[in-house]
XYZ file of C-alpha atoms in Angstrom:
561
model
C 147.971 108.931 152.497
C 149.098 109.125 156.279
C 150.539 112.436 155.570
C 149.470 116.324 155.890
C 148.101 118.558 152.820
C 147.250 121.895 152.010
C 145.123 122.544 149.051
C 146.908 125.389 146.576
C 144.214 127.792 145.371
C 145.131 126.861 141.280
C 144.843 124.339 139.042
C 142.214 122.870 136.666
C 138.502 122.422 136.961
C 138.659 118.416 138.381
C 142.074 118.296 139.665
C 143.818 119.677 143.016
C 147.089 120.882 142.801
C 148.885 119.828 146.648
C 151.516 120.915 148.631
C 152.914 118.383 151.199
C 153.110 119.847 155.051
C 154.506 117.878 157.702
C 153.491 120.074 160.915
C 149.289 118.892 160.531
C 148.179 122.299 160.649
C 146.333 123.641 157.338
C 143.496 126.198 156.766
C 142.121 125.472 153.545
C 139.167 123.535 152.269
C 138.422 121.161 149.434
C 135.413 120.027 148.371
C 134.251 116.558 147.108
C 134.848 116.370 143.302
C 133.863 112.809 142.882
C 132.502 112.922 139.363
C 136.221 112.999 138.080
C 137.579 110.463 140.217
C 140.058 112.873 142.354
C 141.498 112.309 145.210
C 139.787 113.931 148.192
C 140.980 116.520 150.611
C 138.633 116.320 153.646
C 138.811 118.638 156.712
C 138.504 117.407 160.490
C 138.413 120.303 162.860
C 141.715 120.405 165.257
C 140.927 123.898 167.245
C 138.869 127.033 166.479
C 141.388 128.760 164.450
C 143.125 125.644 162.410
C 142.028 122.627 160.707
C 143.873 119.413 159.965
C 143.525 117.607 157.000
C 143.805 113.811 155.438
C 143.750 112.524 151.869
C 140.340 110.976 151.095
C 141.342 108.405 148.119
C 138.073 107.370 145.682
C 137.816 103.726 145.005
C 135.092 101.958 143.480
C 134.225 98.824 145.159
C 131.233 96.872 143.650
C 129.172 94.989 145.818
C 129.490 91.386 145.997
C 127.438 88.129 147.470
C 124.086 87.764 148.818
C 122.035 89.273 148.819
C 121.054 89.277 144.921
C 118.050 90.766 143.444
C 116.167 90.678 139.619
C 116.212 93.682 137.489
C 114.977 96.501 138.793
C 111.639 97.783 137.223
C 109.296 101.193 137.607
C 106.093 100.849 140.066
C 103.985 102.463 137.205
C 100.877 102.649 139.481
C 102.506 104.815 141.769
C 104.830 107.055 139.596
C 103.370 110.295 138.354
C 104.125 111.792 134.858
C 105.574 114.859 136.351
C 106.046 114.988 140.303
C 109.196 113.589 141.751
C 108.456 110.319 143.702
C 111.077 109.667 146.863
C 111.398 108.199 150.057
C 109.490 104.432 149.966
C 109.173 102.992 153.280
C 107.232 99.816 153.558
C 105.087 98.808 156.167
C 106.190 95.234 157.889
C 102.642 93.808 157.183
C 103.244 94.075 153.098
C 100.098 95.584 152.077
C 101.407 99.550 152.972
C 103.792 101.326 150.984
C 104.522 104.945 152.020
C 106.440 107.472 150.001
C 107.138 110.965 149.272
C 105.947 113.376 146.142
C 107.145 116.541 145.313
C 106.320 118.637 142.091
C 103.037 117.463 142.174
C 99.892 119.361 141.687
C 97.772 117.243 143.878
C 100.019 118.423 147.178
C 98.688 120.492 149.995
C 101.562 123.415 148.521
C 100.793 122.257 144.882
C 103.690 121.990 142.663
C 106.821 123.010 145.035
C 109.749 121.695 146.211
C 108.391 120.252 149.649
C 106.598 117.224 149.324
C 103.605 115.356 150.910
C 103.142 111.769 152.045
C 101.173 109.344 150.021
C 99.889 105.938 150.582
C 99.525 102.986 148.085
C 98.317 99.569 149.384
C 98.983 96.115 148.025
C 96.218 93.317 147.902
C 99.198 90.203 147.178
C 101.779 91.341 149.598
C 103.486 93.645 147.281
C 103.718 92.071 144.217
C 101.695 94.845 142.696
C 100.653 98.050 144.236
C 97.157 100.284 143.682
C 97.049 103.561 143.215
C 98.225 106.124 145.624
C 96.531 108.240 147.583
C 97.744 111.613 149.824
C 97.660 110.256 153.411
C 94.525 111.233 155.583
C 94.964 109.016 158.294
C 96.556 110.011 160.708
C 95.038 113.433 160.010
C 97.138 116.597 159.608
C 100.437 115.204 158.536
C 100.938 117.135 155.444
C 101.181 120.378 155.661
C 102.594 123.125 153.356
C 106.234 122.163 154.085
C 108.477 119.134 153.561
C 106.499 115.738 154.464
C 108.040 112.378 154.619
C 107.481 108.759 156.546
C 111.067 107.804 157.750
C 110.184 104.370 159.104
C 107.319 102.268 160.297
C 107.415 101.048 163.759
C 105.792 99.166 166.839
C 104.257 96.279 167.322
C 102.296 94.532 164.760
C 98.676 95.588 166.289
C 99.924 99.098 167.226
C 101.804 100.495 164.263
C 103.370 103.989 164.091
C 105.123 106.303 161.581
C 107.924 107.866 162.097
C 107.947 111.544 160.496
C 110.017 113.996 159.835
C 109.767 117.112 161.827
C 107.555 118.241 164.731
C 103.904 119.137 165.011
C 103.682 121.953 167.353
C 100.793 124.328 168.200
C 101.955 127.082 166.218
C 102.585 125.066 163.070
C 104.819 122.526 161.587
C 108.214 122.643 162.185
C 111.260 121.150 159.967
C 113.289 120.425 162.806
C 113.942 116.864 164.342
C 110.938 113.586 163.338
C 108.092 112.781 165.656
C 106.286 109.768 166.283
C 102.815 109.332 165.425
C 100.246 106.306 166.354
C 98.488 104.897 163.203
C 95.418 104.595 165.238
C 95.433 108.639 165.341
C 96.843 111.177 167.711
C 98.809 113.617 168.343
C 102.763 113.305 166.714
C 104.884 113.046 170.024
C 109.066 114.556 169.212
C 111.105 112.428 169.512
C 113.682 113.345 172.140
C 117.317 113.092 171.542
C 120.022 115.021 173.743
C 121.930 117.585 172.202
C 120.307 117.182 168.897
C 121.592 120.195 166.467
C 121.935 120.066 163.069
C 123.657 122.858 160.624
C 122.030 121.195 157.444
C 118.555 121.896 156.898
C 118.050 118.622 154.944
C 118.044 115.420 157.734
C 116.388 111.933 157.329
C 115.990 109.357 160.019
C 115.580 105.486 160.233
C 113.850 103.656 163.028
C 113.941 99.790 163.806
C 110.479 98.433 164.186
C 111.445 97.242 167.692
C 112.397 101.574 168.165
C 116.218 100.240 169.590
C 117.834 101.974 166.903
C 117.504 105.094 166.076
C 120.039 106.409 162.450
C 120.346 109.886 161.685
C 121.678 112.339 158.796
C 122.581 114.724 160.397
C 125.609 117.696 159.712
C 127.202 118.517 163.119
C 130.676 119.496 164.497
C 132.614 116.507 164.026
C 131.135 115.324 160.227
C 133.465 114.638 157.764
C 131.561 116.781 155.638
C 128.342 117.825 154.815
C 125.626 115.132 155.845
C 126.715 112.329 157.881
C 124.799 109.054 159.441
C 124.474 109.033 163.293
C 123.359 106.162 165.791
C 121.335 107.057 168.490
C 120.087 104.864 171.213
C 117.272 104.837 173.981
C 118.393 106.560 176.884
C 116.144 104.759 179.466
C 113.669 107.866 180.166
C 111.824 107.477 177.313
C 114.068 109.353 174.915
C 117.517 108.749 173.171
C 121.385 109.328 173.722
C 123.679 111.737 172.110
C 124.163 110.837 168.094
C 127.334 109.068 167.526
C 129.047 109.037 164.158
C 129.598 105.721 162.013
C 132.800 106.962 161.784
C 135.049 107.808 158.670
C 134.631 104.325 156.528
C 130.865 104.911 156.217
C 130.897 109.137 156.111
C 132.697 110.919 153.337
C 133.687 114.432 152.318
C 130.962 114.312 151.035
C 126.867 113.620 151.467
C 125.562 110.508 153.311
C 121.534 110.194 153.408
C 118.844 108.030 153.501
C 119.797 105.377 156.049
C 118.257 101.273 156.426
C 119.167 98.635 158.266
C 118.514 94.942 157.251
C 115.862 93.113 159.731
C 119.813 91.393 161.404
C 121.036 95.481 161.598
C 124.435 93.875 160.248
C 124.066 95.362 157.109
C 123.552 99.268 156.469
C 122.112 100.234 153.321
C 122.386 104.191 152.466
C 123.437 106.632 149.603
C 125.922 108.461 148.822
C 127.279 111.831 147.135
C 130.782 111.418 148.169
C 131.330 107.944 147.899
C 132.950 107.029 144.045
C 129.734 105.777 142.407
C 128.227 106.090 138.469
C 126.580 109.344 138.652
C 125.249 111.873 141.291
C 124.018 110.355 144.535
C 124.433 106.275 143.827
C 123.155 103.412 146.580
C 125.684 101.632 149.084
C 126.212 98.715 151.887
C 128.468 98.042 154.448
C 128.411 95.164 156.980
C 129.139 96.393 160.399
C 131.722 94.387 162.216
C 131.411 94.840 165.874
C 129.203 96.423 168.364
C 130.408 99.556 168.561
C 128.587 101.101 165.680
C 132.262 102.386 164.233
C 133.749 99.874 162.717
C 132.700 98.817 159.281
C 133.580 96.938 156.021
C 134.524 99.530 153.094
C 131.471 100.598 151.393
C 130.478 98.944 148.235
C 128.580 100.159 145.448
C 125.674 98.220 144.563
C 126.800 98.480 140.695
C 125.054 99.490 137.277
C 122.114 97.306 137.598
C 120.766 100.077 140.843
C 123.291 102.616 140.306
C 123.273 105.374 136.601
C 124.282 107.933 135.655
C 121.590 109.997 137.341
C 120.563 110.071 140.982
C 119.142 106.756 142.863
C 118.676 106.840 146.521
C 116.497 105.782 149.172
C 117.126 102.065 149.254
C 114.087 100.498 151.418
C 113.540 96.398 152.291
C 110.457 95.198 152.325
C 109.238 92.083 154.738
C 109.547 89.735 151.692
C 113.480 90.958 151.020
C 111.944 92.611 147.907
C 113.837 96.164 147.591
C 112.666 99.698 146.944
C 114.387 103.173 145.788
C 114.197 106.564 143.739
C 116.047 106.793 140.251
C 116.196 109.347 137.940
C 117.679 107.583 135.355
C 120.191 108.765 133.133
C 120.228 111.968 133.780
C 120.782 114.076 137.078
C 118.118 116.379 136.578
C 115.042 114.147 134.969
C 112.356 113.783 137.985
C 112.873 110.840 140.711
C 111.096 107.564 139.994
C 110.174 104.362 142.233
C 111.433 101.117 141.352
C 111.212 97.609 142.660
C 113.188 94.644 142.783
C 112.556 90.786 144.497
C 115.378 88.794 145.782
C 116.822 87.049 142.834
C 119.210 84.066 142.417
C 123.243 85.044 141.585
C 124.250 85.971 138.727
C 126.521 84.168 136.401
C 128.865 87.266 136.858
C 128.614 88.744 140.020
C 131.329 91.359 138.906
C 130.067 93.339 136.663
C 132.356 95.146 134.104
C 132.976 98.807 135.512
C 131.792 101.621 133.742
C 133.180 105.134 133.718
C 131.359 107.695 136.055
C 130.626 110.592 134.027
C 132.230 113.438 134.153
C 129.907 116.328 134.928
C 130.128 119.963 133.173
C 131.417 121.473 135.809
C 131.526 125.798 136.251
C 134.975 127.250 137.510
C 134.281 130.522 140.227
C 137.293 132.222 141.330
C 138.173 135.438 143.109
C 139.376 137.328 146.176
C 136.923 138.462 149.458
C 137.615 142.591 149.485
C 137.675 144.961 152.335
C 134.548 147.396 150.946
C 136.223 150.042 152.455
C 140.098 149.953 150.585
C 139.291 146.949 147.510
C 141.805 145.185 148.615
C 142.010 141.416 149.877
C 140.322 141.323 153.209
C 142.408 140.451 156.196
C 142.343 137.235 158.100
C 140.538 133.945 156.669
C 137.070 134.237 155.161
C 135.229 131.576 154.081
C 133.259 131.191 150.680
C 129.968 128.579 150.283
C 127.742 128.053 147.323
C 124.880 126.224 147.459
C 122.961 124.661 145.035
C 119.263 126.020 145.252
C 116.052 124.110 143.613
C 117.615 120.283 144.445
C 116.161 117.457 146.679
C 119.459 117.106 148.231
C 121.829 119.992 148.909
C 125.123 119.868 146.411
C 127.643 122.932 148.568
C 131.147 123.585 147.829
C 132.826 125.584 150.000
C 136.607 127.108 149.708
C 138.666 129.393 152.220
C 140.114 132.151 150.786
C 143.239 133.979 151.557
C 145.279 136.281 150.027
C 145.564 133.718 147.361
C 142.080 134.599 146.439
C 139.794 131.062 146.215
C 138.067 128.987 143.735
C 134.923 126.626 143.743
C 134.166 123.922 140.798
C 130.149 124.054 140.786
C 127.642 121.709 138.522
C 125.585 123.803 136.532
C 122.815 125.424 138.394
C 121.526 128.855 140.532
C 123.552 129.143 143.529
C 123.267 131.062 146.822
C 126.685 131.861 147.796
C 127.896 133.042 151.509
C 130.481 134.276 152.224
C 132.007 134.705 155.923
C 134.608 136.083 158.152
C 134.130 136.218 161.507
C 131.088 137.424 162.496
C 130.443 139.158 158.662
C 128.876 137.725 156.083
C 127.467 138.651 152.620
C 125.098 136.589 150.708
C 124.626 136.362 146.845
C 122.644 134.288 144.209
C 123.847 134.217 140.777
C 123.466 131.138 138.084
C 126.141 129.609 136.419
C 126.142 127.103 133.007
C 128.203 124.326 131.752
C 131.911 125.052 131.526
C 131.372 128.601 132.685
C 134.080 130.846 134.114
C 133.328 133.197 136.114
C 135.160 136.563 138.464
C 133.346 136.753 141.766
C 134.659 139.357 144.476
C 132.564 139.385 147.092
C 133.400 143.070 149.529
C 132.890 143.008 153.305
C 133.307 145.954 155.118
C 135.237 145.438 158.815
C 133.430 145.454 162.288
C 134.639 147.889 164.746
C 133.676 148.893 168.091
C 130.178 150.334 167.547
C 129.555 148.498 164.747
C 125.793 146.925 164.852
C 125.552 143.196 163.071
C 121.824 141.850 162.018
C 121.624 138.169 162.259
C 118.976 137.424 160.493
C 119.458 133.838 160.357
C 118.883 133.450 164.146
C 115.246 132.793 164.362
C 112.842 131.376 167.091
C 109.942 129.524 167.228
C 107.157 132.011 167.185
C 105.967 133.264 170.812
C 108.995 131.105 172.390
C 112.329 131.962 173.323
C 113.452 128.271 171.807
C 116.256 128.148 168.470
C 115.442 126.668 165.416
C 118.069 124.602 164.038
C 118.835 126.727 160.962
C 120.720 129.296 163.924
C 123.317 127.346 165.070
C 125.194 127.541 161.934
C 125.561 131.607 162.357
C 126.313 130.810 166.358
C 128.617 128.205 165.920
C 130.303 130.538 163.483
C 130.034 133.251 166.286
C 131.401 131.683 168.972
C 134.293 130.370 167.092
C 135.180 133.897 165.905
C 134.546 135.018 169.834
C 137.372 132.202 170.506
C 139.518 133.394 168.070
C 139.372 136.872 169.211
C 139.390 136.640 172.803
C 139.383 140.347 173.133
C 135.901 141.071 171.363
C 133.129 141.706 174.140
C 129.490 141.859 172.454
C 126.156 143.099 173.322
C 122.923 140.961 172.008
C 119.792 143.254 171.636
C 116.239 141.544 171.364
C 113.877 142.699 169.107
C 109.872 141.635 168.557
C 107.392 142.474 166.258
C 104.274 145.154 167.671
C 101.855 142.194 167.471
C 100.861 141.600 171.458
C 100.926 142.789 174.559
C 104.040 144.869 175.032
C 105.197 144.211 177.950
C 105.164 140.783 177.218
C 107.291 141.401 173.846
C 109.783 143.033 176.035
C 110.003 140.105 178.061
C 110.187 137.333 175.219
C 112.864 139.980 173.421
C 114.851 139.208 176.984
C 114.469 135.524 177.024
C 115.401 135.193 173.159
C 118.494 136.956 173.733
C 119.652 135.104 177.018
C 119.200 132.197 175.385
C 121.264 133.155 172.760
C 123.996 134.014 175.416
C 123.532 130.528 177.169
C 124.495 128.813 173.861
C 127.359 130.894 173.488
C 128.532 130.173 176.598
C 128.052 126.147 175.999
C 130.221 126.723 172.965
C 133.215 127.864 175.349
C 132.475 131.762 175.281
C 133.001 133.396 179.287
C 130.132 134.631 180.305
C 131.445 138.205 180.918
C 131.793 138.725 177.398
C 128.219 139.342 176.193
C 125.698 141.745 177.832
C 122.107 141.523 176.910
C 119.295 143.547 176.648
C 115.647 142.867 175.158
C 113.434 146.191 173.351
C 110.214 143.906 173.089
C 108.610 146.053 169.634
C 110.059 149.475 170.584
C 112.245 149.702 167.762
C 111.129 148.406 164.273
C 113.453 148.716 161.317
C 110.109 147.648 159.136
C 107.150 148.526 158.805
C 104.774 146.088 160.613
C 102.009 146.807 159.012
C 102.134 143.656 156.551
C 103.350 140.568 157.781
C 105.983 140.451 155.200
C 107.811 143.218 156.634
C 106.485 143.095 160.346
C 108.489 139.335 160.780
C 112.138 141.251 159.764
C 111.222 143.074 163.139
C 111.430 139.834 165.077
C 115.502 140.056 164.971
C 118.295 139.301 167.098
C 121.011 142.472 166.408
C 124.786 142.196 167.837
C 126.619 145.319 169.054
C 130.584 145.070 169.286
C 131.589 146.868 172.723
C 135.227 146.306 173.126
């Protein structure tokens, strides 16, 4: 397990096929493939242009000792025939129970994928729970995007909610959580240095005393996809730099949906990459010192929590009572809220394993071309599916070489990028049980002239400031900068026609030197990128219809040298 890998692009659907290298330096990416109980290759970054790799090694590890709990059963009052109910968080005083709905045609968006926040409250301090209602109070939290209470905080005759996202002038924003007096008010961001995330999907957890602050977050040094965090208050009224639990708690794979017992000894979360009985299953881990790093191996909290489908969002209530999504046996079925009280042992606190099943799983392989000669593109490129239409993201991603690549996907409609350097094609395509499919994306070579879009660089509208969904392309542009320490860029700003114009010309400036600053954080020189802002002077759409007219608000790259 100590030593080096590198993943050979052949072998069955389920199954890796590895070639022992004893120097540590690899360039080739596996993806979690827990449903057949494979060993793991996961990638830790070791420099810009080379990654170093370690064997993950699945092991199911049932959960034993206290605490125990009775069977689990459905909170009919609050589940919905149809929707998809997620996210409990109970309020300290017992009689609150917040949660999330999605699907549902009582929303603010109707029946989408974003959900909205509802409220059911308890008269017998949550033995049984009313009927929900959307949450009014406070007003304008649910909006036409994704809605969610992370925590409930404060003191007892001040409460707060902890949200996800930020409530800005201009709109809602999916970026970051906010914090938000029951009394009313205004949501106030919270503020956490350096806070970046290249997954659009994040949840937080709060303490009610507001001393601990966990994130899932997907940043430079994750394992994988979504790790957990712990951030801190930094004394000035916001909080430090995330730090990672560290390797025993994160996976390959997809950590979400942290809680903390009321002792924060014991860490509660789910899991996608973690060995388990079906999709995303429910962990603990007792932490073991004070460094937030060290913890016991993860164990599973077995059949009676954990099926064949999806169950996630474990939640304590003040009476040690427990709360979480399921959707039974099936992956796919819509998410459910159950219950459970504390309970006495039971006879057998082992229970008998039971095999996770395997999932149908689609085989993609193929080769990146150069457009220009159909033959395998020179230099690494990287290939990324991702599952579209799912609560939580399932990605696999592969490098591909002149050995071509190959992704094992679970059934579904994919969007699928693929990237070298700074190009990048993007394609959607569906793929069914046991399918095999030939997929070649062709990329045609930058040169000097050659003018880039990147489209996925956006800003908050009227402001120069990033959303979080572009630092994924500018982390991936600075490392190709790095790479190539030769390539010299220039960043034109572009606006829409709506405004004054000199104005646009001036916000086209400021979008683009803050583009450049983060570059230059990310270890590009400074001489290396010009800038220049065109304010609305140069559409590529029409802007007559707002469809079109917000393509014009662009950030375009120019290679110089």
């Amino acid at each position: 397990l100590g030593q080096q890998w590198r993943l050979v692009a052949a072998g069955p659907i389920g199954s890796f096929q590895l070639e022992n290298r004893l120097d540590g330096r690899v360039a080739t990416l596996a993806a979690a493939d827990k449903f057949n109980g494979t060993a793991v290759v996961a990638a830790r970054a070791v420099g810009r242009a080379s990654q170093q790799w370690r064997l993950f090694q699945l092991q199911l590890r049932l959960a034993t000792g206290a605490p125990y709990f009775t069977a689990p059963e459905p909170l009919a009052a609050l589940n919905s025939p149809t929707g998809n109910e997620l996210q409990p968080v109970p309020a300290a005083d017992g009689k609150r129970l917040y949660f999330s709905r999605t699907k549902f045609a009582g929303n603010v968006e109707g029946v989408a994928e974003s959900g909205d926040i509802w409220l059911s409250e308890s008269a017998d301090q949550g033995r049984t729970w009313g009927p929900p209602a959307r949450l009014e109070t406070p007003a304008g939290l649910n909006t036409q995007h994704n809605n969610a209470v992370q925590a409930v905080v404060g003191p007892a005759d001040k409460p707060a909610l902890l949200v996800r996202g930020t409530y800005e002038a201009a709109g809602f924003k999916d970026e970051g959580a906010s914090r938000v007096a029951l009394a009313g008010g205004k949501p106030v961001p919270l503020r956490i240095a350096t806070y970046y995330t290249t997954n659009v999907a994040t949840g937080f957890y709060l303490t009610p005393d507001e001393k601990i602050l966990l994130l899932a977050l997907e940043r430079d040094d994750s394992q994988g996809a979504n790790d957990l965090y712990i951030s801190r208050p930094d004394g000035a009224g916001g909080y430090t730099v995330p730090q990672s639990l560290g390797a025993v708690i994160n996976s390959p794979g997809y950590e979400f949906a942290p809680w903390l017992s009321a002792d924060t000894k014991t860490l509660y979360f789910s899991s996608y990459g973690h060995l388990g009985y079906g999709s995303a299953d429910i962990f603990r881990s007792q932490r073991l010192d004070d460094s937030w790093e060290k913890w016991s191996p993860p164990q599973n909290l077995g059949p009676r929590f954990n099926g064949p489908g999806y169950d996630g969002f474990f939640a304590l209530g003040p009476d040690g009572a427990a709360y979480y999504a399921s959707s039974g046996k099936t992956d796919n079925a819509p998410r459910k809220l159950l219950r459970t009280a504390p309970g006495p042992a039971p006879t057998d606190t082992i229970p008998p394993p039971i095999d996770p099943e395997k999932a149908p799983r689609a085989l993609v392989t193929g080769r990146v071309l150069d457009a220009r000669t159909s033959q395998p593109l020179a230099g690494a490129a990287q290939v990324q599916a991702l599952l579209l239409g799912s609560t939580i993201d399932f990605r696999s991603t592969a490098q591909a070489g002149a050995a071509g690549f190959q992704l094992s996907l679970v059934p579904g409609r994919y969007r699928v990028t693929t990237t070298a350097g700074l190009l990048t094609k993007v394609d959607t395509f569906v793929v069914a049980p046991g399918e095999v499919r030939r997929y070649e994306p062709r990329l045609t070579p930058a040169t000097v002239g050659s003018r880039l879009d990147l489209p996925a660089i956006i800003f908050t509208q009227g402001q120069a400031k990033l959303l979080g969904s572009a630092y994924p392309t500018l982390n991936n542009l600075a490392a190709s900068m790095k790479d190539n320490v030769q390539l010299e860029i220039r960043l034109e700003g572009h606006t829409d026609n709506v405004g004054d114009a000199a104005k646009n010309v001036v916000l086209s400036e400021q979008r683009v030197a803050e583009v450049k600053r983060y570059l230059v954080s990310r270890g590009v020189a400074d001489s290396r990128i010009t800038t220049v802002g065109y304010g609305g002077s140069r559409p590529k759409f029409a802007n007559d219809r707002e469809e079109t007219r917000k393509l014009n608000r662009r950030v375009e790259l120019v290679i110089t040298k």
